[in-house]
XYZ file of N, CA and C in Angstrom:
285
model
N 80.229 72.888 109.070
C 81.190 72.287 109.963
C 82.571 72.216 109.319
N 82.632 71.787 108.063
C 83.922 71.678 107.392
C 84.528 73.052 107.131
N 83.662 74.039 106.878
C 84.167 75.380 106.642
C 84.830 75.939 107.894
N 84.253 75.689 109.048
C 84.860 76.190 110.282
C 86.204 75.517 110.556
N 86.330 74.228 110.214
C 87.620 73.556 110.368
C 88.650 74.140 109.412
N 88.199 74.462 108.208
C 89.109 75.043 107.224
C 89.589 76.423 107.659
N 88.690 77.208 108.232
C 89.058 78.561 108.640
C 89.962 78.575 109.864
N 89.936 77.537 110.665
C 90.802 77.483 111.846
C 92.257 77.215 111.483
N 92.485 76.483 110.403
C 93.855 76.167 109.996
C 94.502 77.396 109.361
N 95.750 77.638 109.653
C 96.451 78.695 108.928
C 96.549 78.334 107.443
N 96.428 79.335 106.597
C 96.362 79.096 105.155
C 97.656 78.513 104.606
N 98.783 78.959 105.115
C 100.074 78.520 104.585
C 100.751 77.463 105.449
N 100.038 76.836 106.336
C 100.672 75.945 107.309
C 101.414 74.786 106.648
N 100.768 74.065 105.773
C 101.379 72.877 105.174
C 101.836 73.117 103.743
N 102.063 74.339 103.376
C 102.457 74.660 102.003
C 103.971 74.841 101.941
N 104.552 74.455 100.823
C 105.990 74.631 100.674
C 106.296 75.997 100.070
N 107.557 76.291 99.961
C 107.990 77.595 99.485
C 107.606 77.825 98.032
N 107.639 76.791 97.220
C 107.290 76.938 95.812
C 105.832 77.354 95.651
N 104.949 76.796 96.443
C 103.536 77.168 96.392
C 103.357 78.637 96.775
N 104.038 79.059 97.828
C 103.914 80.441 98.284
C 104.428 81.415 97.235
N 105.573 81.099 96.618
C 106.112 81.982 95.592
C 105.213 82.023 94.363
N 104.632 80.901 93.980
C 103.696 80.898 92.859
C 102.488 81.774 93.150
N 101.973 81.698 94.360
C 100.830 82.510 94.736
C 101.187 83.995 94.728
N 102.339 84.337 95.262
C 102.757 85.735 95.309
C 102.957 86.294 93.910
N 103.658 85.553 93.052
C 103.884 86.048 91.701
C 102.593 86.069 90.889
N 101.699 85.133 91.144
C 100.408 85.157 90.456
C 99.610 86.399 90.806
N 99.572 86.751 92.079
C 98.876 87.965 92.492
C 99.593 89.209 91.999
N 100.914 89.134 91.878
C 101.701 90.255 91.370
C 101.291 90.597 89.943
N 100.917 89.605 89.150
C 100.490 89.863 87.779
C 98.987 90.084 87.677
N 98.214 89.636 88.644
C 96.765 89.743 88.573
C 96.270 91.140 88.932
N 96.803 91.748 89.973
C 96.288 93.026 90.435
C 96.491 94.172 89.442
N 97.605 94.280 88.720
C 97.685 95.338 87.702
C 96.652 95.168 86.588
N 96.333 93.944 86.231
C 95.320 93.707 85.208
C 93.951 94.175 85.702
N 93.638 93.871 86.952
C 92.363 94.311 87.523
C 92.307 95.839 87.567
N 93.413 96.477 87.925
C 93.465 97.937 87.935
C 93.277 98.527 86.554
N 93.898 97.915 85.550
C 93.731 98.420 84.190
C 92.286 98.275 83.730
N 91.651 97.161 84.038
C 90.250 96.973 83.647
C 89.363 98.008 84.335
N 89.627 98.287 85.600
C 88.850 99.298 86.319
C 88.978 100.665 85.653
N 90.215 101.087 85.354
C 90.402 102.396 84.741
C 89.889 102.444 83.306
N 89.963 101.327 82.594
C 89.448 101.335 81.227
C 87.926 101.461 81.211
N 87.253 100.903 82.201
C 85.800 101.073 82.290
C 85.465 102.485 82.753
N 86.210 102.989 83.738
C 85.921 104.309 84.294
C 86.142 105.423 83.276
N 87.217 105.341 82.490
C 87.544 106.399 81.541
C 87.178 106.036 80.106
N 86.356 105.016 79.921
C 85.809 104.629 78.626
C 86.905 104.347 77.593
N 87.908 103.580 77.994
C 88.987 103.220 77.071
C 88.711 101.915 76.341
N 87.600 101.268 76.621
C 87.313 99.980 76.001
C 86.972 100.103 74.517
N 86.668 101.309 74.056
C 86.334 101.505 72.646
C 87.558 101.782 71.782
N 88.732 101.834 72.371
C 89.955 102.109 71.620
C 90.295 100.920 70.723
N 90.759 101.214 69.514
C 91.069 100.139 68.559
C 92.379 99.428 68.886
N 93.233 100.020 69.690
C 94.523 99.420 70.037
C 94.472 98.599 71.325
N 93.341 98.577 71.981
C 93.213 97.876 73.250
C 93.471 96.373 73.150
N 92.980 95.662 72.125
C 93.291 94.217 72.048
C 94.788 93.927 71.943
N 95.532 94.796 71.262
C 96.979 94.604 71.161
C 97.652 94.803 72.520
N 97.142 95.775 73.282
C 97.681 95.994 74.618
C 97.430 94.775 75.501
N 96.205 94.255 75.477
C 95.896 93.066 76.275
C 96.728 91.868 75.846
N 96.933 91.714 74.548
C 97.762 90.614 74.060
C 99.196 90.760 74.571
N 99.735 91.980 74.534
C 101.079 92.217 75.058
C 101.171 91.942 76.546
N 100.174 92.374 77.297
C 100.172 92.132 78.742
C 100.114 90.637 79.035
N 99.282 89.911 78.293
C 99.187 88.468 78.504
C 100.488 87.762 78.161
N 101.125 88.162 77.073
C 102.389 87.527 76.674
C 103.468 87.792 77.713
N 103.616 89.051 78.120
C 104.665 89.373 79.086
C 104.360 88.806 80.470
N 103.091 88.710 80.833
C 102.747 88.070 82.104
C 103.087 86.593 82.068
N 102.805 85.948 80.944
C 103.135 84.530 80.806
C 104.642 84.314 80.880
N 105.404 85.155 80.196
C 106.866 85.030 80.228
C 107.392 85.283 81.640
N 106.902 86.340 82.272
C 107.354 86.659 83.624
C 106.991 85.590 84.633
N 105.825 85.005 84.468
C 105.403 83.962 85.401
C 106.210 82.687 85.203
N 106.662 82.433 83.989
C 107.432 81.217 83.727
C 108.902 81.345 84.093
N 109.433 82.549 84.162
C 110.838 82.695 84.541
C 110.974 83.222 85.964
N 109.928 83.064 86.741
C 109.975 83.536 88.121
C 111.049 82.780 88.901
N 111.553 83.361 89.952
C 112.637 82.733 90.713
C 112.271 81.400 91.352
N 111.001 81.135 91.555
C 110.633 79.869 92.192
C 111.021 78.678 91.341
N 111.029 78.848 90.031
C 111.387 77.738 89.159
C 112.886 77.687 88.895
N 113.544 78.809 88.949
C 114.967 78.848 88.617
C 115.865 78.587 89.817
N 115.455 79.062 90.977
C 116.261 78.845 92.177
C 115.899 77.506 92.783
N 116.855 76.667 92.933
C 116.617 75.369 93.558
C 116.844 75.522 95.057
N 115.819 75.990 95.710
C 115.929 76.287 97.132
C 115.709 75.010 97.922
N 116.688 74.638 98.668
C 116.597 73.463 99.517
C 116.070 73.897 100.877
N 115.150 73.142 101.407
C 114.550 73.512 102.688
C 115.576 73.530 103.819
N 116.576 72.655 103.757
C 117.604 72.663 104.800
C 118.432 73.939 104.742
N 118.768 74.373 103.526
C 119.523 75.619 103.393
C 118.699 76.800 103.879
N 117.418 76.772 103.580
C 116.550 77.842 104.036
C 116.469 77.874 105.560
N 116.377 76.722 106.169
C 116.332 76.650 107.628
C 117.649 77.129 108.234
N 118.777 76.781 107.613
C 120.074 77.259 108.097
C 120.174 78.771 107.993
N 119.671 79.333 106.913
C 119.690 80.788 106.764
C 118.847 81.449 107.844
N 117.682 80.882 108.103
C 116.820 81.440 109.148
C 117.504 81.399 110.506
N 118.137 80.267 110.814
C 118.793 80.165 112.118
C 119.981 81.116 112.205
N 120.726 81.300 111.103
C 121.842 82.248 111.111
C 121.354 83.674 111.319
N 120.263 84.025 110.679
C 119.719 85.372 110.844
C 119.240 85.576 112.276
N 118.571 84.577 112.836
C 118.120 84.697 114.224
C 119.293 84.802 115.184
N 120.375 84.081 114.913
C 121.566 84.187 115.757
C 122.171 85.581 115.675
N 122.203 86.152 114.477
C 122.731 87.511 114.334
C 121.864 88.522 115.070
N 120.563 88.347 114.993
C 119.660 89.262 115.690
C 119.833 89.137 117.196
N 120.019 87.921 117.680
C 120.208 87.726 119.121
C 121.520 88.322 119.605
N 122.551 88.309 118.759
C 123.838 88.886 119.145
C 123.731 90.401 119.240
N 122.993 90.996 118.314
C 122.853 92.455 118.326
C 121.952 92.860 119.461
């Protein structure tokens, strides 16, 4: 019963912009890692002696990239965002 109620609600309905950007950037760093693991298993690259250094580099740069993402640096005010949306809609209606 609770699962059906959960599935009826839109996933992003009550979420703010910071949550959405965190999710997007998190998936942006997750999918290349999954792809690399798939290809390393398929082409037998897991036996390479340099692989741990590559994973360490990927983890470090992913951590740095995730921490300097625009969601934390841009102080996006919801009112400004709403004004931008309304301005864009007005421009579209004029055209």
